[in-house]
mmCIF file of C-alpha atoms in Angstrom:
data_model
loop_
_atom_site.group_PDB
_atom_site.id
_atom_site.type_symbol
_atom_site.label_atom_id
_atom_site.label_comp_id
_atom_site.label_asym_id
_atom_site.label_seq_id
_atom_site.Cartn_x
_atom_site.Cartn_y
_atom_site.Cartn_z
ATOM 1 C CA UNK A 19 10.802 18.995 1.304
ATOM 2 C CA UNK A 20 10.242 16.140 3.772
ATOM 3 C CA UNK A 21 10.539 16.847 7.453
ATOM 4 C CA UNK A 22 14.226 16.119 7.965
ATOM 5 C CA UNK A 23 16.054 15.509 11.218
ATOM 6 C CA UNK A 24 19.562 16.799 10.735
ATOM 7 C CA UNK A 25 21.198 19.382 8.446
ATOM 8 C CA UNK A 26 19.744 20.355 5.049
ATOM 9 C CA UNK A 27 20.144 17.806 2.247
ATOM 10 C CA UNK A 28 23.444 17.823 0.431
ATOM 11 C CA UNK A 29 23.502 19.311 -3.091
ATOM 12 C CA UNK A 30 22.101 16.866 -5.609
ATOM 13 C CA UNK A 31 20.167 14.827 -3.065
ATOM 14 C CA UNK A 32 16.646 14.190 -4.423
ATOM 15 C CA UNK A 33 13.809 15.735 -2.457
ATOM 16 C CA UNK A 34 10.685 14.731 -4.343
ATOM 17 C CA UNK A 35 8.307 14.840 -1.411
ATOM 18 C CA UNK A 36 6.821 17.959 0.123
ATOM 19 C CA UNK A 37 5.194 17.652 3.523
ATOM 20 C CA UNK A 38 4.879 21.124 5.010
ATOM 21 C CA UNK A 39 2.237 19.898 7.463
ATOM 22 C CA UNK A 40 4.538 17.513 9.337
ATOM 23 C CA UNK A 41 5.217 19.013 12.738
ATOM 24 C CA UNK A 42 8.912 18.766 13.641
ATOM 25 C CA UNK A 43 8.235 17.516 17.163
ATOM 26 C CA UNK A 44 6.061 14.690 15.825
ATOM 27 C CA UNK A 45 8.727 13.821 13.249
ATOM 28 C CA UNK A 46 11.291 13.637 16.059
ATOM 29 C CA UNK A 47 8.985 11.368 18.067
ATOM 30 C CA UNK A 48 8.537 9.065 15.084
ATOM 31 C CA UNK A 49 12.289 8.979 14.476
ATOM 32 C CA UNK A 50 12.909 8.105 18.116
ATOM 33 C CA UNK A 51 10.468 5.203 17.949
ATOM 34 C CA UNK A 52 11.630 3.864 14.585
ATOM 35 C CA UNK A 53 15.348 4.052 15.281
ATOM 36 C CA UNK A 54 14.872 2.314 18.635
ATOM 37 C CA UNK A 55 14.070 -0.862 16.670
ATOM 38 C CA UNK A 56 17.253 -2.337 15.129
ATOM 39 C CA UNK A 57 15.175 -4.570 12.831
ATOM 40 C CA UNK A 58 13.644 -1.570 11.087
ATOM 41 C CA UNK A 59 16.755 0.604 11.350
ATOM 42 C CA UNK A 60 18.685 -2.071 9.447
ATOM 43 C CA UNK A 61 15.935 -2.196 6.828
ATOM 44 C CA UNK A 62 16.302 1.568 6.372
ATOM 45 C CA UNK A 63 20.041 1.086 5.869
ATOM 46 C CA UNK A 64 19.367 -1.523 3.183
ATOM 47 C CA UNK A 65 16.985 0.785 1.330
ATOM 48 C CA UNK A 66 19.532 3.604 1.488
ATOM 49 C CA UNK A 67 22.206 1.299 0.070
ATOM 50 C CA UNK A 68 19.983 -0.163 -2.652
ATOM 51 C CA UNK A 69 20.464 2.590 -5.200
ATOM 52 C CA UNK A 70 16.723 2.655 -5.922
ATOM 53 C CA UNK A 71 15.595 6.141 -6.991
ATOM 54 C CA UNK A 72 13.722 8.133 -4.347
ATOM 55 C CA UNK A 73 13.190 5.018 -2.227
ATOM 56 C CA UNK A 74 11.285 4.954 1.070
ATOM 57 C CA UNK A 75 9.844 2.437 3.543
ATOM 58 C CA UNK A 76 6.161 3.081 4.110
ATOM 59 C CA UNK A 77 2.741 2.011 5.286
ATOM 60 C CA UNK A 78 2.012 -0.922 7.591
ATOM 61 C CA UNK A 79 5.433 -1.719 9.011
ATOM 62 C CA UNK A 80 5.732 1.807 10.429
ATOM 63 C CA UNK A 81 2.311 1.468 12.026
ATOM 64 C CA UNK A 82 3.290 -1.952 13.395
ATOM 65 C CA UNK A 83 6.346 -0.457 15.084
ATOM 66 C CA UNK A 84 4.566 2.521 16.638
ATOM 67 C CA UNK A 85 1.366 0.758 17.673
ATOM 68 C CA UNK A 86 3.297 -2.291 18.850
ATOM 69 C CA UNK A 87 5.409 -0.104 21.124
ATOM 70 C CA UNK A 88 2.222 1.429 22.536
ATOM 71 C CA UNK A 89 0.941 -2.034 23.424
ATOM 72 C CA UNK A 90 3.062 -5.115 24.201
ATOM 73 C CA UNK A 91 6.088 -4.179 22.134
ATOM 74 C CA UNK A 92 7.036 -4.443 18.475
ATOM 75 C CA UNK A 93 7.454 -8.021 17.241
ATOM 76 C CA UNK A 94 9.206 -8.305 13.844
ATOM 77 C CA UNK A 95 7.836 -11.835 13.448
ATOM 78 C CA UNK A 96 4.365 -10.318 13.030
ATOM 79 C CA UNK A 97 5.380 -8.144 10.058
ATOM 80 C CA UNK A 98 3.867 -9.512 6.859
ATOM 81 C CA UNK A 99 5.776 -7.231 4.493
ATOM 82 C CA UNK A 100 8.085 -4.244 4.378
ATOM 83 C CA UNK A 101 6.722 -1.942 1.688
ATOM 84 C CA UNK A 102 9.428 -0.115 -0.225
ATOM 85 C CA UNK A 103 8.228 2.534 -2.637
ATOM 86 C CA UNK A 104 10.437 4.189 -5.209
ATOM 87 C CA UNK A 105 9.950 6.335 -8.291
ATOM 88 C CA UNK A 106 11.378 5.363 -11.675
ATOM 89 C CA UNK A 107 9.385 6.782 -14.617
ATOM 90 C CA UNK A 108 11.957 5.345 -17.030
ATOM 91 C CA UNK A 109 10.875 1.721 -16.504
ATOM 92 C CA UNK A 110 7.220 0.939 -15.758
ATOM 93 C CA UNK A 111 7.504 -2.818 -16.260
ATOM 94 C CA UNK A 112 6.768 -5.443 -13.584
ATOM 95 C CA UNK A 113 10.367 -6.569 -14.030
ATOM 96 C CA UNK A 114 11.493 -3.287 -12.470
ATOM 97 C CA UNK A 115 9.716 -4.163 -9.220
ATOM 98 C CA UNK A 116 11.122 -7.691 -9.285
ATOM 99 C CA UNK A 117 14.649 -6.395 -9.776
ATOM 100 C CA UNK A 118 14.217 -3.897 -6.936
ATOM 101 C CA UNK A 119 12.954 -6.607 -4.624
ATOM 102 C CA UNK A 120 15.870 -8.864 -5.551
ATOM 103 C CA UNK A 121 18.342 -6.078 -4.838
ATOM 104 C CA UNK A 122 16.834 -5.465 -1.408
ATOM 105 C CA UNK A 123 16.936 -9.184 -0.605
ATOM 106 C CA UNK A 124 20.652 -9.187 -1.366
ATOM 107 C CA UNK A 125 21.152 -6.487 1.258
ATOM 108 C CA UNK A 126 18.946 -7.714 4.121
ATOM 109 C CA UNK A 127 16.618 -10.559 4.949
ATOM 110 C CA UNK A 128 13.243 -8.866 5.229
ATOM 111 C CA UNK A 129 9.808 -9.623 3.708
ATOM 112 C CA UNK A 130 10.278 -6.950 1.069
ATOM 113 C CA UNK A 131 7.511 -5.684 -1.225
ATOM 114 C CA UNK A 132 8.980 -3.196 -3.691
ATOM 115 C CA UNK A 133 6.749 -1.069 -5.896
ATOM 116 C CA UNK A 134 7.572 1.581 -8.475
ATOM 117 C CA UNK A 135 5.040 4.308 -7.805
ATOM 118 C CA UNK A 136 5.527 5.743 -11.276
ATOM 119 C CA UNK A 137 3.854 2.581 -12.624
ATOM 120 C CA UNK A 138 0.824 2.352 -10.315
ATOM 121 C CA UNK A 139 -1.562 3.607 -13.002
ATOM 122 C CA UNK A 140 -0.614 0.669 -15.240
ATOM 123 C CA UNK A 141 -1.962 -2.004 -12.881
ATOM 124 C CA UNK A 142 -4.124 -0.454 -10.149
ATOM 125 C CA UNK A 143 -7.507 -0.762 -11.892
ATOM 126 C CA UNK A 144 -6.908 -4.392 -12.864
ATOM 127 C CA UNK A 145 -5.978 -5.306 -9.298
ATOM 128 C CA UNK A 146 -8.494 -3.247 -7.314
ATOM 129 C CA UNK A 147 -11.251 -2.248 -9.729
ATOM 130 C CA UNK A 148 -12.878 1.150 -9.884
ATOM 131 C CA UNK A 149 -12.063 3.841 -12.433
ATOM 132 C CA UNK A 150 -8.627 4.240 -13.976
ATOM 133 C CA UNK A 151 -6.165 6.211 -11.876
ATOM 134 C CA UNK A 152 -3.943 8.937 -13.329
ATOM 135 C CA UNK A 153 -0.155 8.603 -13.296
ATOM 136 C CA UNK A 154 1.406 9.709 -10.041
ATOM 137 C CA UNK A 155 3.927 12.529 -10.083
ATOM 138 C CA UNK A 156 5.985 11.531 -7.027
ATOM 139 C CA UNK A 157 6.245 9.237 -4.030
ATOM 140 C CA UNK A 158 4.534 11.973 -1.996
ATOM 141 C CA UNK A 159 1.509 11.832 -4.313
ATOM 142 C CA UNK A 160 1.390 8.058 -3.895
ATOM 143 C CA UNK A 161 1.607 8.113 -0.101
ATOM 144 C CA UNK A 162 -1.277 10.596 0.009
ATOM 145 C CA UNK A 163 -3.607 7.978 -1.536
ATOM 146 C CA UNK A 164 -2.959 5.058 0.809
ATOM 147 C CA UNK A 165 -5.981 3.579 2.612
ATOM 148 C CA UNK A 166 -5.630 4.848 6.215
ATOM 149 C CA UNK A 167 -4.275 8.154 7.423
ATOM 150 C CA UNK A 168 -2.101 6.446 10.042
ATOM 151 C CA UNK A 169 -0.294 4.527 7.317
ATOM 152 C CA UNK A 170 0.026 7.416 4.841
ATOM 153 C CA UNK A 171 3.604 7.705 6.062
ATOM 154 C CA UNK A 172 6.960 6.888 4.509
ATOM 155 C CA UNK A 173 10.459 7.208 5.946
ATOM 156 C CA UNK A 174 14.056 6.987 4.814
ATOM 157 C CA UNK A 175 17.506 7.679 6.188
ATOM 158 C CA UNK A 176 18.208 11.410 6.189
ATOM 159 C CA UNK A 177 21.421 13.189 5.295
ATOM 160 C CA UNK A 178 22.776 13.209 8.855
ATOM 161 C CA UNK A 179 23.918 10.072 10.722
ATOM 162 C CA UNK A 180 20.906 8.663 12.488
ATOM 163 C CA UNK A 181 18.610 11.149 10.744
ATOM 164 C CA UNK A 182 15.238 10.362 9.263
ATOM 165 C CA UNK A 183 13.278 11.969 6.428
ATOM 166 C CA UNK A 184 9.517 11.770 6.920
ATOM 167 C CA UNK A 185 6.893 11.913 4.165
ATOM 168 C CA UNK A 186 3.411 12.214 5.703
ATOM 169 C CA UNK A 187 0.929 14.076 3.474
ATOM 170 C CA UNK A 188 -1.840 13.755 6.092
ATOM 171 C CA UNK A 189 0.404 14.401 9.074
ATOM 172 C CA UNK A 190 1.544 12.098 11.879
ATOM 173 C CA UNK A 191 -1.153 12.678 14.494
ATOM 174 C CA UNK A 192 -3.200 9.564 13.689
ATOM 175 C CA UNK A 193 -0.120 7.342 13.637
ATOM 176 C CA UNK A 194 1.143 8.589 16.991
ATOM 177 C CA UNK A 195 -2.201 9.194 18.758
ATOM 178 C CA UNK A 196 -3.040 6.326 17.751
ATOM 179 C CA UNK A 197 -6.150 6.470 15.530
ATOM 180 C CA UNK A 198 -7.442 4.253 12.720
ATOM 181 C CA UNK A 199 -9.200 6.435 10.147
ATOM 182 C CA UNK A 200 -10.130 5.879 6.504
ATOM 183 C CA UNK A 201 -8.328 8.047 3.996
ATOM 184 C CA UNK A 202 -11.083 8.951 1.506
ATOM 185 C CA UNK A 203 -8.740 10.000 -1.306
ATOM 186 C CA UNK A 204 -9.014 6.652 -3.112
ATOM 187 C CA UNK A 205 -10.233 3.750 -0.968
ATOM 188 C CA UNK A 206 -13.964 3.006 -1.055
ATOM 189 C CA UNK A 207 -16.145 2.610 2.032
ATOM 190 C CA UNK A 208 -16.630 -1.086 1.292
ATOM 191 C CA UNK A 209 -12.916 -1.713 0.934
ATOM 192 C CA UNK A 210 -12.188 0.282 4.069
ATOM 193 C CA UNK A 211 -14.668 -1.769 6.115
ATOM 194 C CA UNK A 212 -13.145 -4.971 4.752
ATOM 195 C CA UNK A 213 -9.660 -3.802 5.681
ATOM 196 C CA UNK A 214 -10.733 -2.879 9.199
ATOM 197 C CA UNK A 215 -12.190 -6.354 9.726
ATOM 198 C CA UNK A 216 -9.326 -8.227 8.070
ATOM 199 C CA UNK A 217 -6.624 -6.424 10.002
ATOM 200 C CA UNK A 218 -8.399 -7.059 13.340
ATOM 201 C CA UNK A 219 -7.440 -3.605 14.538
ATOM 202 C CA UNK A 220 -9.439 -3.676 17.782
ATOM 203 C CA UNK A 221 -8.080 -7.097 18.761
ATOM 204 C CA UNK A 222 -4.459 -6.409 17.875
ATOM 205 C CA UNK A 223 -4.270 -2.861 19.218
ATOM 206 C CA UNK A 224 -7.056 -2.292 21.778
ATOM 207 C CA UNK A 225 -5.788 1.189 22.685
ATOM 208 C CA UNK A 226 -6.315 2.461 19.142
ATOM 209 C CA UNK A 227 -9.253 4.793 18.552
ATOM 210 C CA UNK A 228 -11.243 3.529 15.581
ATOM 211 C CA UNK A 229 -13.166 5.996 13.423
ATOM 212 C CA UNK A 230 -15.652 3.677 11.623
ATOM 213 C CA UNK A 231 -15.766 4.153 7.847
ATOM 214 C CA UNK A 232 -18.940 5.957 6.946
#
């Protein structure tokens, strides 16, 4: 199950991620950093209240919090989107994502981007090229494919007050170190180089160690 800060999940609580490699002390450090930012803590509350199945906040916003704190501080105004991933194999339509995003907007004013990970195989090739991708089996499987190891991380409110579940298939070391490194599971070298340039990693976060794609 995800690294969880607090007591074991209550009976019936979904645990569709399995991250045995997440070190508890690193999960506690991430929780401390995330929950110190009311802007993101309130977003986590909205996701928990949304009713979306197996819903998590993931990717860039978590990196922005941690790496911002390691530099000049986290600035919510710089966040382009808050990625919310969920898993609903019963409805693979684009309308499902739109409805999820609308629900989140009702709960909190954030730049939400909601995506049903059960449907990724239906649109990924058309959007990004390359060979077709197989259907994903869980949010954990989805997170494991994201472009950089530091952003292959998703979080949600845990079962205890103030707790945090952590899904990090490649661990938390690169997020907390901090280190920018290509995740070779799906992203190509060309796309990785483009992302590194577009995100201006060295300029935005000069203390980050960059492992050049190659």
